[in-house]
């Protein structure tokens, strides 16, 4: 994915419609949340065991694809305005998560890192 190419296209899209004035960090953060919620809403009443079946349906895939794209587009626009290097911040966050979730404490578990730290302290005694 060429994020700069997409960001340039998004900026051009906004400029042609005189929407730049609405694209501030607060509004974009709100939009990210709204679009994420719209993606979540699609899955709201689907049982886990039925998700793969739904993924084979073209209409369902189109709906989730559009919502994923909306989330990503707002994230790209947000990062452009905030001057964030997406590759760097993502790689940095992975390093942080590697420390929060050491393999020996987190492998095969969905435990939150704060609870893993409690386990770690318990084992260190």
Coordinates of N, CA and C in Angstrom, one line a residue:
X1 N 0.8 -1.2 0.0 CA 0.0 0.0 0.0 C 0.9 1.2 0.0
X2 N 0.6 2.1 -0.9 CA 1.3 3.4 -0.9 C 0.5 4.5 -0.2
X3 N 0.8 4.6 1.1 CA 0.0 5.5 1.9 C 0.1 7.0 1.4
X4 N 1.3 7.4 1.0 CA 1.4 8.8 0.5 C 0.5 9.1 -0.7
X5 N 0.5 8.1 -1.6 CA -0.4 8.2 -2.8 C -1.9 8.4 -2.4
X6 N -2.3 7.5 -1.5 CA -3.7 7.6 -1.0 C -3.9 8.9 -0.3
X7 N -3.0 9.4 0.6 CA -3.1 10.6 1.3 C -3.2 11.8 0.3
X8 N -2.4 11.8 -0.7 CA -2.5 12.8 -1.7 C -3.9 12.8 -2.4
X9 N -4.4 11.7 -2.7 CA -5.7 11.6 -3.4 C -6.8 12.1 -2.4
X10 N -6.7 11.7 -1.1 CA -7.6 12.2 -0.1 C -7.6 13.7 0.0
X11 N -6.4 14.3 0.1 CA -6.3 15.7 0.2 C -6.9 16.4 -1.0
X12 N -6.6 15.9 -2.2 CA -7.2 16.4 -3.5 C -8.8 16.3 -3.4
X13 N -9.3 15.2 -3.0 CA -10.7 15.0 -2.8 C -11.3 16.1 -1.9
X14 N -10.7 16.3 -0.7 CA -11.2 17.3 0.2 C -11.1 18.7 -0.3
X15 N -10.0 19.0 -1.0 CA -9.8 20.4 -1.5 C -10.9 20.7 -2.6
X16 N -11.1 19.8 -3.5 CA -12.1 20.0 -4.5 C -13.5 20.2 -4.0
X17 N -13.8 19.8 -2.8 CA -15.1 19.9 -2.2 C -15.1 21.0 -1.1
X18 N -13.9 21.7 -0.9 CA -13.8 22.7 0.2 C -14.1 22.1 1.5
X19 N -13.6 20.9 1.8 CA -13.8 20.2 3.0 C -12.6 20.2 4.0
X20 N -11.5 20.8 3.5 CA -10.3 20.8 4.4 C -10.6 21.5 5.8
X21 N -11.5 22.5 5.7 CA -11.8 23.2 7.0 C -12.5 22.3 8.0
X22 N -13.1 21.2 7.5 CA -13.7 20.2 8.5 C -12.8 19.1 8.9
X23 N -11.6 19.0 8.2 CA -10.7 17.9 8.5 C -9.7 18.3 9.6
X24 N -10.2 18.5 10.8 CA -9.3 18.7 11.9 C -9.2 17.4 12.7
X25 N -8.2 17.4 13.6 CA -7.9 16.1 14.3 C -9.1 15.6 15.1
X26 N -9.8 16.5 15.7 CA -11.0 16.1 16.5 C -12.0 15.5 15.6
X27 N -12.4 16.2 14.6 CA -13.4 15.6 13.7 C -13.0 14.3 13.1
X28 N -11.8 14.2 12.7 CA -11.3 12.9 12.1 C -11.3 11.8 13.1
X29 N -10.9 12.1 14.3 CA -10.9 11.1 15.4 C -12.3 10.6 15.6
X30 N -13.2 11.5 15.7 CA -14.7 11.2 15.8 C -15.1 10.3 14.7
X31 N -14.7 10.7 13.5 CA -15.1 9.9 12.3 C -14.5 8.5 12.3
X32 N -13.3 8.4 12.8 CA -12.6 7.0 12.9 C -13.5 6.2 13.8
X33 N -13.9 6.7 14.9 CA -14.7 6.0 15.9 C -16.1 5.6 15.3
X34 N -16.7 6.5 14.6 CA -18.0 6.3 14.0 C -17.9 5.1 13.0
X35 N -16.9 5.2 12.1 CA -16.7 4.2 11.1 C -16.4 2.9 11.7
X36 N -15.6 2.9 12.7 CA -15.2 1.6 13.4 C -16.5 1.0 14.0
X37 N -17.4 1.8 14.5 CA -18.6 1.4 15.1 C -19.5 0.8 14.0
X38 N -19.5 1.4 12.8 CA -20.3 0.9 11.7 C -19.8 -0.5 11.3
X39 N -18.5 -0.7 11.3 CA -17.9 -2.0 11.1 C -18.4 -3.0 12.1
X40 N -18.3 -2.6 13.4 CA -18.7 -3.4 14.5 C -20.2 -3.8 14.4
X41 N -21.0 -2.8 14.0 CA -22.4 -3.1 13.9 C -22.8 -4.2 12.9
X42 N -22.0 -4.4 11.9 CA -22.2 -5.4 10.9 C -22.1 -6.8 11.6
X43 N -21.2 -6.9 12.6 CA -21.0 -8.2 13.2 C -21.8 -8.4 14.5
X44 N -22.6 -7.3 14.9 CA -23.2 -7.3 16.2 C -24.0 -8.5 16.6
X45 N -24.8 -9.0 15.7 CA -25.7 -10.2 16.1 C -25.3 -11.5 15.4
X46 N -24.1 -11.5 14.8 CA -23.7 -12.7 14.2 C -22.9 -13.6 15.2
X47 N -23.3 -14.8 15.3 CA -22.6 -15.7 16.3 C -21.2 -16.0 15.7
X48 N -20.2 -16.1 16.6 CA -18.9 -16.4 16.2 C -18.8 -17.5 15.2
X49 N -19.5 -18.6 15.5 CA -19.4 -19.8 14.6 C -19.9 -19.5 13.2
X50 N -20.7 -18.5 13.0 CA -21.2 -18.2 11.7 C -20.5 -17.1 10.8
X51 N -19.4 -16.6 11.4 CA -18.7 -15.5 10.7 C -18.1 -15.9 9.4
X52 N -17.4 -17.1 9.5 CA -16.8 -17.6 8.2 C -17.8 -17.8 7.1
X53 N -19.0 -18.3 7.5 CA -20.0 -18.4 6.5 C -20.4 -17.1 5.9
X54 N -20.5 -16.1 6.7 CA -20.9 -14.7 6.2 C -19.8 -14.2 5.3
X55 N -18.5 -14.5 5.6 CA -17.4 -14.0 4.8 C -17.4 -14.5 3.4
X56 N -18.1 -15.6 3.2 CA -18.2 -16.2 1.8 C -19.3 -15.5 1.0
X57 N -20.1 -14.6 1.6 CA -21.2 -13.9 1.0 C -20.6 -12.6 0.4
X58 N -20.8 -12.4 -0.9 CA -20.3 -11.2 -1.6 C -20.8 -9.9 -1.0
X59 N -22.1 -9.9 -0.7 CA -22.7 -8.6 -0.2 C -22.1 -8.3 1.2
X60 N -22.0 -9.3 2.0 CA -21.4 -9.1 3.3 C -20.0 -8.6 3.2
X61 N -19.2 -9.2 2.3 CA -17.8 -8.8 2.1 C -17.7 -7.4 1.6
X62 N -18.6 -7.0 0.8 CA -18.7 -5.6 0.2 C -18.9 -4.6 1.4
X63 N -19.9 -5.0 2.2 CA -20.2 -4.1 3.4 C -19.0 -3.9 4.3
X64 N -18.4 -5.0 4.7 CA -17.2 -4.9 5.6 C -16.1 -4.2 4.9
X65 N -15.9 -4.5 3.6 CA -14.8 -3.8 2.9 C -14.9 -2.3 2.9
X66 N -16.2 -1.9 2.6 CA -16.4 -0.4 2.6 C -16.2 0.2 4.0
X67 N -16.6 -0.5 5.0 CA -16.3 0.1 6.4 C -14.8 0.1 6.8
X68 N -14.2 -1.0 6.4 CA -12.7 -1.1 6.6 C -12.0 0.1 5.9
X69 N -12.4 0.3 4.6 CA -11.8 1.4 3.8 C -12.1 2.7 4.5
X70 N -13.3 2.9 5.0 CA -13.7 4.2 5.6 C -12.8 4.4 6.8
X71 N -12.6 3.4 7.7 CA -11.7 3.6 8.8 C -10.3 3.9 8.4
X72 N -9.8 3.2 7.4 CA -8.4 3.4 7.0 C -8.2 4.8 6.3
X73 N -9.2 5.2 5.6 CA -9.1 6.5 4.9 C -9.1 7.6 6.0
X74 N -9.9 7.5 7.0 CA -9.9 8.5 8.0 C -8.6 8.5 8.8
X75 N -8.0 7.3 9.0 CA -6.8 7.1 9.7 C -5.6 7.8 8.9
X76 N -5.7 7.5 7.6 CA -4.6 8.1 6.7 C -4.7 9.6 6.7
X77 N -5.9 10.1 6.7 CA -6.1 11.6 6.7 C -5.7 12.2 8.0
X78 N -6.0 11.5 9.1 CA -5.6 11.9 10.5 C -4.1 12.0 10.6
X79 N -3.5 10.9 10.2 CA -2.0 10.8 10.3 C -1.3 11.9 9.4
X80 N -1.9 12.2 8.3 CA -1.4 13.2 7.4 C -1.4 14.6 8.1
X81 N -2.5 14.9 8.6 CA -2.7 16.2 9.3 C -1.8 16.3 10.6
X82 N -1.7 15.2 11.3 CA -0.9 15.2 12.5 C 0.6 14.9 12.2
X83 N 0.9 14.8 10.9 CA 2.3 14.5 10.5 C 2.9 13.3 11.2
X84 N 2.1 12.2 11.2 CA 2.6 11.0 11.8 C 3.2 10.1 10.7
X85 N 4.3 9.5 11.0 CA 4.9 8.5 10.1 C 4.3 7.1 10.5
X86 N 3.3 6.7 9.7 CA 2.6 5.4 10.1 C 3.5 4.2 10.3
X87 N 4.4 4.1 9.4 CA 5.3 2.9 9.5 C 6.1 2.9 10.8
X88 N 6.6 4.1 11.1 CA 7.4 4.2 12.3 C 6.6 4.0 13.6
X89 N 5.4 4.6 13.6 CA 4.6 4.5 14.9 C 4.1 3.1 15.0
X90 N 3.8 2.4 13.9 CA 3.3 1.0 14.0 C 4.4 0.1 14.5
X91 N 5.6 0.3 13.9 CA 6.7 -0.6 14.3 C 7.1 -0.3 15.8
X92 N 7.0 1.0 16.2 CA 7.3 1.3 17.6 C 6.3 0.7 18.5
X93 N 5.0 0.7 18.1 CA 3.9 0.1 18.9 C 4.1 -1.4 19.0
X94 N 4.5 -2.0 18.0 CA 4.8 -3.5 18.1 C 5.9 -3.8 19.1
X95 N 6.9 -3.0 19.1 CA 8.0 -3.1 20.1 C 7.4 -3.0 21.5
X96 N 6.6 -2.0 21.7 CA 6.0 -1.7 23.0 C 5.1 -2.9 23.4
X97 N 4.3 -3.5 22.5 CA 3.5 -4.6 22.8 C 4.3 -5.9 23.1
X98 N 5.4 -6.0 22.4 CA 6.3 -7.2 22.7 C 6.8 -7.1 24.2
X99 N 7.0 -5.9 24.7 CA 7.4 -5.8 26.1 C 6.2 -6.0 27.0
X100 N 5.0 -5.5 26.6 CA 3.8 -5.7 27.5 C 3.4 -7.2 27.5
X101 N 3.6 -7.9 26.4 CA 3.1 -9.2 26.3 C 4.3 -10.2 26.0
X102 N 5.1 -10.4 27.0 CA 6.2 -11.4 26.8 C 5.6 -12.8 26.5
X103 N 6.3 -13.5 25.6 CA 5.8 -14.7 25.1 C 5.6 -15.7 26.2
X104 N 6.5 -15.8 27.2 CA 6.4 -16.7 28.3 C 5.2 -16.5 29.2
X105 N 4.6 -15.3 29.2 CA 3.4 -15.0 30.0 C 2.1 -14.9 29.2
X106 N 2.3 -14.6 27.9 CA 1.1 -14.3 27.1 C 0.7 -15.4 26.1
X107 N 1.6 -16.3 25.8 CA 1.3 -17.2 24.7 C 0.1 -18.0 24.9
X108 N -0.9 -18.0 24.0 CA -2.1 -18.8 24.1 C -3.1 -18.2 25.0
X109 N -2.9 -17.0 25.5 CA -3.8 -16.3 26.5 C -4.3 -15.0 25.9
X110 N -5.5 -14.6 26.3 CA -6.0 -13.3 25.9 C -6.0 -12.3 27.1
X111 N -5.2 -12.6 28.1 CA -5.1 -11.8 29.3 C -4.5 -10.4 29.0
X112 N -5.1 -9.4 29.5 CA -4.6 -8.0 29.4 C -3.2 -7.9 30.0
X113 N -2.4 -7.0 29.5 CA -1.0 -6.9 29.9 C -0.9 -6.5 31.4
X114 N -1.9 -5.7 31.9 CA -1.9 -5.3 33.3 C -2.0 -6.6 34.2
X115 N -2.8 -7.5 33.8 CA -3.0 -8.8 34.5 C -1.8 -9.7 34.4
X116 N -1.2 -9.6 33.2 CA 0.1 -10.4 33.0 C 1.2 -9.9 34.0
X117 N 1.2 -8.6 34.2 CA 2.2 -8.1 35.1 C 2.0 -8.6 36.6
X118 N 0.7 -8.7 36.9 CA 0.4 -9.3 38.2 C 0.9 -10.7 38.3
X119 N 0.7 -11.5 37.3 CA 1.2 -12.9 37.2 C 2.7 -12.9 37.3
X120 N 3.3 -12.0 36.6 CA 4.8 -11.9 36.5 C 5.3 -11.6 38.0
X121 N 4.7 -10.7 38.7 CA 5.2 -10.3 40.0 C 5.0 -11.5 41.0
X122 N 3.9 -12.2 40.7 CA 3.6 -13.4 41.6 C 4.7 -14.4 41.4
X123 N 5.1 -14.6 40.2 CA 6.2 -15.7 39.9 C 7.5 -15.2 40.3
X124 N 7.8 -13.9 40.4 CA 9.1 -13.4 40.7 C 9.3 -13.5 42.2
X125 N 8.3 -13.7 43.0 CA 8.5 -13.8 44.5 C 9.1 -15.0 44.9

